[in-house]
Amino acid sequence: DTGVSQDPRHKITKRGQNVTFRCDPISEHNRLYWYRQTLGQGPEFLTYFQNEAQLEKSRLLSDRFSAERPKGSFSTLEIQRTEQGDSAMYLCASSPPLAGYNEQFFGPGTRLTVL
Amino acid sequence: AQTVTQSQPEMSVQEAETVTLSCTYDTSESDYYLFWYKQPPSRQMILVIRQEAYKQQNATENRFSVNFQKAAKSFSLKISDSQLGDAAMYFCAYRSFLVSSGGGADGLTFGKGTHLIIQP
């Protein structure tokens, strides 16, 4: 499978716990994006990386959220001290080196439920 | 900041009929990209069709076509000969063209989506 993969697909946690999600982009895609999608809404942009550099962060990304892409390949998104409002689908997408419209390819998402 | 509005939370169409999904957006930029993404139930989002704002010709991909009205900031999706496999959430999305020039935000701005139901 050469698509974007995310792990885990589902995560249930208790309020106050820390969680970490992983995203593996399509090979040779140097740009990687994180989005959050709550029920009944479209995805909302959180942050993106070009190689290992985090170039943009949305104001939605509070200080409890941190994302890394240490070697420019896979990325992790960590949420500290989870809150019930963090319950959502977390989507990862990747795109190839900038050329034209630069399609973003999405992974299946990680569904987080905070109890 | 750009905004994308999809005013139809749900649409229903008979199989083999044609349906049009609406999308409007707000931006101060003159060049940008617009997209329609499809998100089937429990499956990942895939790109259906894209439009570059500097192109006057409406994009077409097989049964999918768009009606791009730049002055009205409108970008509707027409699905012809609807099939059961078209049932999904459809999201309209905007992306700044400035990214291609080395500046601007690279994230997509999505609408809230339209749930398309295909009646057999």
mmCIF file of C-alpha atoms in Angstrom:
data_model
loop_
_atom_site.group_PDB
_atom_site.id
_atom_site.type_symbol
_atom_site.label_atom_id
_atom_site.label_comp_id
_atom_site.label_asym_id
_atom_site.label_seq_id
_atom_site.Cartn_x
_atom_site.Cartn_y
_atom_site.Cartn_z
ATOM 1 C CA ASP A 1 0.000 0.000 0.000
ATOM 2 C CA THR A 2 1.581 3.295 -1.074
ATOM 3 C CA GLY A 3 -1.014 5.651 0.394
ATOM 4 C CA VAL A 4 -0.865 7.798 3.522
ATOM 5 C CA SER A 5 -1.191 5.668 6.642
ATOM 6 C CA GLN A 6 -2.153 6.670 10.162
ATOM 7 C CA ASP A 7 -1.879 4.834 13.436
ATOM 8 C CA PRO A 8 -3.878 4.126 15.482
ATOM 9 C CA ARG A 9 -7.180 4.281 13.629
ATOM 10 C CA HIS A 10 -9.117 4.670 16.865
ATOM 11 C CA LYS A 11 -8.088 5.911 20.281
ATOM 12 C CA ILE A 12 -10.194 6.137 23.416
ATOM 13 C CA THR A 13 -8.673 7.928 26.356
ATOM 14 C CA LYS A 14 -9.659 9.518 29.613
ATOM 15 C CA ARG A 15 -9.614 13.250 30.118
ATOM 16 C CA GLY A 16 -6.224 14.449 31.249
ATOM 17 C CA GLN A 17 -4.238 11.703 29.542
ATOM 18 C CA ASN A 18 -1.664 12.294 26.818
ATOM 19 C CA VAL A 19 -2.074 10.734 23.387
ATOM 20 C CA THR A 20 0.201 10.484 20.353
ATOM 21 C CA PHE A 21 -0.740 9.784 16.767
ATOM 22 C CA ARG A 22 1.512 8.798 13.925
ATOM 23 C CA CYS A 23 1.313 9.582 10.214
ATOM 24 C CA ASP A 24 3.369 7.987 7.461
ATOM 25 C CA PRO A 25 3.165 10.014 4.250
ATOM 26 C CA ILE A 26 3.510 8.766 0.723
ATOM 27 C CA SER A 27 7.133 8.070 -0.040
ATOM 28 C CA GLU A 28 8.981 11.102 -1.446
ATOM 29 C CA HIS A 29 6.236 13.510 -0.411
ATOM 30 C CA ASN A 30 8.077 16.307 1.353
ATOM 31 C CA ARG A 31 5.003 18.206 2.583
ATOM 32 C CA LEU A 32 2.858 16.849 5.398
ATOM 33 C CA TYR A 33 -0.316 18.324 6.897
ATOM 34 C CA TRP A 34 -2.449 17.728 9.973
ATOM 35 C CA TYR A 35 -6.157 18.542 10.066
ATOM 36 C CA ARG A 36 -8.870 18.084 12.678
ATOM 37 C CA GLN A 37 -12.427 17.158 11.726
ATOM 38 C CA THR A 38 -15.238 17.297 14.251
ATOM 39 C CA LEU A 39 -18.643 15.728 13.683
ATOM 40 C CA GLY A 40 -20.627 17.528 11.016
ATOM 41 C CA GLN A 41 -17.792 19.824 10.064
ATOM 42 C CA GLY A 42 -15.183 19.993 7.366
ATOM 43 C CA PRO A 43 -11.530 19.415 8.194
ATOM 44 C CA GLU A 44 -9.737 22.310 9.855
ATOM 45 C CA PHE A 45 -6.079 22.932 9.167
ATOM 46 C CA LEU A 46 -3.754 22.510 12.154
ATOM 47 C CA THR A 47 -0.178 22.561 10.911
ATOM 48 C CA TYR A 48 2.146 21.566 8.111
ATOM 49 C CA PHE A 49 5.718 20.536 7.510
ATOM 50 C CA GLN A 50 8.050 20.895 4.607
ATOM 51 C CA ASN A 51 10.581 18.155 5.158
ATOM 52 C CA GLU A 52 11.387 18.388 8.892
ATOM 53 C CA ALA A 53 10.545 22.087 9.226
ATOM 54 C CA GLN A 54 7.195 23.054 10.717
ATOM 55 C CA LEU A 55 6.276 26.045 8.562
ATOM 56 C CA GLU A 56 2.825 26.963 9.719
ATOM 57 C CA LYS A 57 0.624 26.462 12.758
ATOM 58 C CA SER A 58 -3.028 27.346 13.025
ATOM 59 C CA ARG A 59 -4.336 29.234 16.026
ATOM 60 C CA LEU A 60 -6.376 26.059 16.645
ATOM 61 C CA LEU A 61 -3.142 24.372 17.691
ATOM 62 C CA SER A 62 -3.074 25.224 21.395
ATOM 63 C CA ASP A 63 0.025 24.763 23.517
ATOM 64 C CA ARG A 64 -1.273 21.318 24.506
ATOM 65 C CA PHE A 65 -0.681 20.183 20.931
ATOM 66 C CA SER A 66 2.735 19.487 19.490
ATOM 67 C CA ALA A 67 3.729 18.020 16.163
ATOM 68 C CA GLU A 68 7.056 16.748 14.969
ATOM 69 C CA ARG A 69 8.595 15.364 11.836
ATOM 70 C CA PRO A 70 12.113 14.614 12.989
ATOM 71 C CA LYS A 71 13.643 13.144 9.850
ATOM 72 C CA GLY A 72 11.321 14.543 7.265
ATOM 73 C CA SER A 73 9.494 11.247 6.889
ATOM 74 C CA PHE A 74 6.799 10.215 9.394
ATOM 75 C CA SER A 75 5.163 12.715 11.716
ATOM 76 C CA THR A 76 3.671 12.543 15.197
ATOM 77 C CA LEU A 77 0.947 14.661 16.735
ATOM 78 C CA GLU A 78 0.794 14.692 20.522
ATOM 79 C CA ILE A 79 -2.023 16.052 22.629
ATOM 80 C CA GLN A 80 -1.240 16.610 26.275
ATOM 81 C CA ARG A 81 -3.843 16.732 29.053
ATOM 82 C CA THR A 82 -6.651 15.798 26.708
ATOM 83 C CA GLU A 83 -10.027 17.473 27.048
ATOM 84 C CA GLN A 84 -13.441 16.291 25.871
ATOM 85 C CA GLY A 85 -13.358 19.007 23.243
ATOM 86 C CA ASP A 86 -10.373 17.282 21.646
ATOM 87 C CA SER A 87 -12.632 14.424 20.532
ATOM 88 C CA ALA A 88 -12.421 14.466 16.751
ATOM 89 C CA MET A 89 -11.000 12.775 13.677
ATOM 90 C CA TYR A 90 -7.372 13.753 13.123
ATOM 91 C CA LEU A 91 -6.436 13.618 9.468
ATOM 92 C CA CYS A 92 -3.003 13.586 7.943
ATOM 93 C CA ALA A 93 -2.247 14.463 4.330
ATOM 94 C CA SER A 94 0.886 14.630 2.238
ATOM 95 C CA SER A 95 1.841 16.218 -1.061
ATOM 96 C CA PRO A 96 4.822 16.052 -3.365
ATOM 97 C CA PRO A 97 7.412 18.818 -3.768
ATOM 98 C CA LEU A 98 5.661 22.006 -4.813
ATOM 99 C CA ALA A 99 4.535 21.891 -8.399
ATOM 100 C CA GLY A 100 1.386 23.539 -9.594
ATOM 101 C CA TYR A 101 -1.709 22.923 -7.570
ATOM 102 C CA ASN A 102 0.031 20.294 -5.455
ATOM 103 C CA GLU A 103 -2.702 17.807 -4.596
ATOM 104 C CA GLN A 104 -2.930 16.705 -0.985
ATOM 105 C CA PHE A 105 -3.443 12.978 -0.420
ATOM 106 C CA PHE A 106 -5.281 12.122 2.766
ATOM 107 C CA GLY A 107 -4.891 9.245 5.171
ATOM 108 C CA PRO A 108 -7.795 7.365 6.798
ATOM 109 C CA GLY A 109 -7.585 9.406 9.992
ATOM 110 C CA THR A 110 -7.333 8.668 13.697
ATOM 111 C CA ARG A 111 -10.599 8.962 15.586
ATOM 112 C CA LEU A 112 -10.016 10.218 19.123
ATOM 113 C CA THR A 113 -12.641 9.874 21.828
ATOM 114 C CA VAL A 114 -11.960 11.574 25.149
ATOM 115 C CA LEU A 115 -14.137 10.309 27.990
ATOM 116 C CA ALA B 1 -8.793 34.932 5.956
ATOM 117 C CA GLN B 2 -10.634 32.886 3.416
ATOM 118 C CA THR B 3 -13.961 31.250 4.107
ATOM 119 C CA VAL B 4 -15.831 28.515 2.257
ATOM 120 C CA THR B 5 -19.585 28.058 2.562
ATOM 121 C CA GLN B 6 -21.633 25.043 1.557
ATOM 122 C CA SER B 7 -25.275 25.877 2.142
ATOM 123 C CA GLN B 8 -26.699 22.421 1.474
ATOM 124 C CA PRO B 9 -26.146 20.081 4.450
ATOM 125 C CA GLU B 10 -27.783 17.226 2.543
ATOM 126 C CA MET B 11 -28.841 16.479 -1.014
ATOM 127 C CA SER B 12 -30.692 13.497 -2.402
ATOM 128 C CA VAL B 13 -30.833 12.344 -6.026
ATOM 129 C CA GLN B 14 -32.177 9.377 -7.915
ATOM 130 C CA GLU B 15 -29.648 7.025 -9.416
ATOM 131 C CA ALA B 16 -28.750 8.044 -13.000
ATOM 132 C CA GLU B 17 -29.984 11.605 -12.446
ATOM 133 C CA THR B 18 -27.922 14.780 -12.249
ATOM 134 C CA VAL B 19 -27.246 16.712 -9.068
ATOM 135 C CA THR B 20 -25.501 20.005 -8.377
ATOM 136 C CA LEU B 21 -23.750 20.831 -5.122
ATOM 137 C CA SER B 22 -23.218 24.477 -4.251
ATOM 138 C CA CYS B 23 -20.184 26.227 -2.839
ATOM 139 C CA THR B 24 -19.361 29.872 -2.324
ATOM 140 C CA TYR B 25 -16.185 31.342 -0.950
ATOM 141 C CA ASP B 26 -14.751 34.624 0.171
ATOM 142 C CA THR B 27 -11.227 35.788 -0.554
ATOM 143 C CA SER B 28 -9.299 38.932 -1.343
ATOM 144 C CA GLU B 29 -6.822 37.032 -3.493
ATOM 145 C CA SER B 30 -7.044 37.049 -7.269
ATOM 146 C CA ASP B 31 -5.359 33.721 -7.846
ATOM 147 C CA TYR B 32 -6.144 30.540 -5.961
ATOM 148 C CA TYR B 33 -7.160 26.910 -6.332
ATOM 149 C CA LEU B 34 -10.537 25.380 -5.640
ATOM 150 C CA PHE B 35 -11.216 21.715 -5.026
ATOM 151 C CA TRP B 36 -14.021 19.267 -4.456
ATOM 152 C CA TYR B 37 -13.157 16.353 -2.195
ATOM 153 C CA LYS B 38 -15.249 13.245 -1.604
ATOM 154 C CA GLN B 39 -15.293 11.452 1.756
ATOM 155 C CA PRO B 40 -17.156 8.103 1.592
ATOM 156 C CA PRO B 41 -18.398 6.637 4.881
ATOM 157 C CA SER B 42 -15.468 5.377 6.966
ATOM 158 C CA ARG B 43 -13.083 5.895 4.077
ATOM 159 C CA GLN B 44 -10.447 8.436 3.337
ATOM 160 C CA MET B 45 -10.950 11.682 1.517
ATOM 161 C CA ILE B 46 -10.123 11.734 -2.174
ATOM 162 C CA LEU B 47 -9.860 14.548 -4.677
ATOM 163 C CA VAL B 48 -12.707 14.694 -7.185
ATOM 164 C CA ILE B 49 -11.856 17.737 -9.238
ATOM 165 C CA ARG B 50 -9.857 20.959 -9.080
ATOM 166 C CA GLN B 51 -10.023 24.393 -10.673
ATOM 167 C CA GLU B 52 -7.326 27.000 -11.041
ATOM 168 C CA ALA B 53 -8.845 30.459 -10.629
ATOM 169 C CA TYR B 54 -6.765 31.895 -13.493
ATOM 170 C CA LYS B 55 -8.336 29.442 -15.921
ATOM 171 C CA GLN B 56 -11.625 30.512 -17.421
ATOM 172 C CA GLN B 57 -12.529 27.066 -18.680
ATOM 173 C CA ASN B 58 -14.538 24.970 -16.236
ATOM 174 C CA ALA B 59 -12.838 21.749 -15.158
ATOM 175 C CA THR B 60 -14.333 18.383 -16.115
ATOM 176 C CA GLU B 61 -13.471 14.878 -14.959
ATOM 177 C CA ASN B 62 -15.665 12.229 -16.540
ATOM 178 C CA ARG B 63 -19.114 12.555 -14.892
ATOM 179 C CA PHE B 64 -17.970 15.421 -12.676
ATOM 180 C CA SER B 65 -17.840 19.023 -13.791
ATOM 181 C CA VAL B 66 -17.737 22.408 -12.126
ATOM 182 C CA ASN B 67 -19.377 25.739 -12.754
ATOM 183 C CA PHE B 68 -16.798 28.296 -11.692
ATOM 184 C CA GLN B 69 -18.077 31.874 -11.467
ATOM 185 C CA LYS B 70 -15.120 33.936 -10.283
ATOM 186 C CA ALA B 71 -16.911 37.264 -9.993
ATOM 187 C CA ALA B 72 -19.672 35.685 -7.945
ATOM 188 C CA LYS B 73 -17.137 33.589 -5.984
ATOM 189 C CA SER B 74 -19.161 30.501 -6.704
ATOM 190 C CA PHE B 75 -17.879 26.992 -7.413
ATOM 191 C CA SER B 76 -20.575 24.350 -7.863
ATOM 192 C CA LEU B 77 -20.086 20.662 -8.613
ATOM 193 C CA LYS B 78 -22.310 18.838 -11.070
ATOM 194 C CA ILE B 79 -22.492 15.068 -10.967
ATOM 195 C CA SER B 80 -24.080 13.518 -14.024
ATOM 196 C CA ASP B 81 -25.522 10.001 -14.236
ATOM 197 C CA SER B 82 -25.332 9.586 -10.439
ATOM 198 C CA GLN B 83 -24.213 6.191 -9.234
ATOM 199 C CA LEU B 84 -24.637 4.469 -5.874
ATOM 200 C CA GLY B 85 -20.890 4.766 -5.340
ATOM 201 C CA ASP B 86 -21.184 8.563 -5.434
ATOM 202 C CA ALA B 87 -22.876 8.544 -2.032
ATOM 203 C CA ALA B 88 -20.545 10.405 0.316
ATOM 204 C CA MET B 89 -19.795 13.698 2.028
ATOM 205 C CA TYR B 90 -18.562 16.252 -0.470
ATOM 206 C CA PHE B 91 -16.325 19.078 0.659
ATOM 207 C CA CYS B 92 -15.454 22.217 -1.215
ATOM 208 C CA ALA B 93 -11.964 23.534 -0.420
ATOM 209 C CA TYR B 94 -9.818 26.589 -1.127
ATOM 210 C CA ARG B 95 -6.067 26.953 -1.334
ATOM 211 C CA SER B 96 -4.026 30.075 -1.823
ATOM 212 C CA PHE B 97 -2.046 30.342 -5.049
ATOM 213 C CA LEU B 98 0.604 32.323 -3.230
ATOM 214 C CA VAL B 99 2.129 29.089 -1.951
ATOM 215 C CA SER B 100 3.327 28.311 -5.466
ATOM 216 C CA SER B 101 5.213 31.568 -5.403
ATOM 217 C CA GLY B 102 6.877 30.818 -2.090
ATOM 218 C CA GLY B 103 4.479 32.578 0.225
ATOM 219 C CA GLY B 104 1.052 32.251 1.800
ATOM 220 C CA ALA B 105 -0.673 29.519 3.738
ATOM 221 C CA ASP B 106 -0.489 25.997 2.372
ATOM 222 C CA GLY B 107 -3.365 24.483 4.290
ATOM 223 C CA LEU B 108 -6.717 23.871 2.677
ATOM 224 C CA THR B 109 -9.788 25.747 3.908
ATOM 225 C CA PHE B 110 -12.833 23.482 3.775
ATOM 226 C CA GLY B 111 -16.568 24.068 3.840
ATOM 227 C CA LYS B 112 -18.801 22.127 6.193
ATOM 228 C CA GLY B 113 -19.716 19.601 3.556
ATOM 229 C CA THR B 114 -22.787 18.292 1.771
ATOM 230 C CA HIS B 115 -24.058 14.799 2.449
ATOM 231 C CA LEU B 116 -25.069 13.291 -0.891
ATOM 232 C CA ILE B 117 -27.607 10.480 -0.843
ATOM 233 C CA ILE B 118 -28.217 8.385 -3.951
ATOM 234 C CA GLN B 119 -31.675 6.819 -4.128
ATOM 235 C CA PRO B 120 -31.713 3.512 -6.055
#
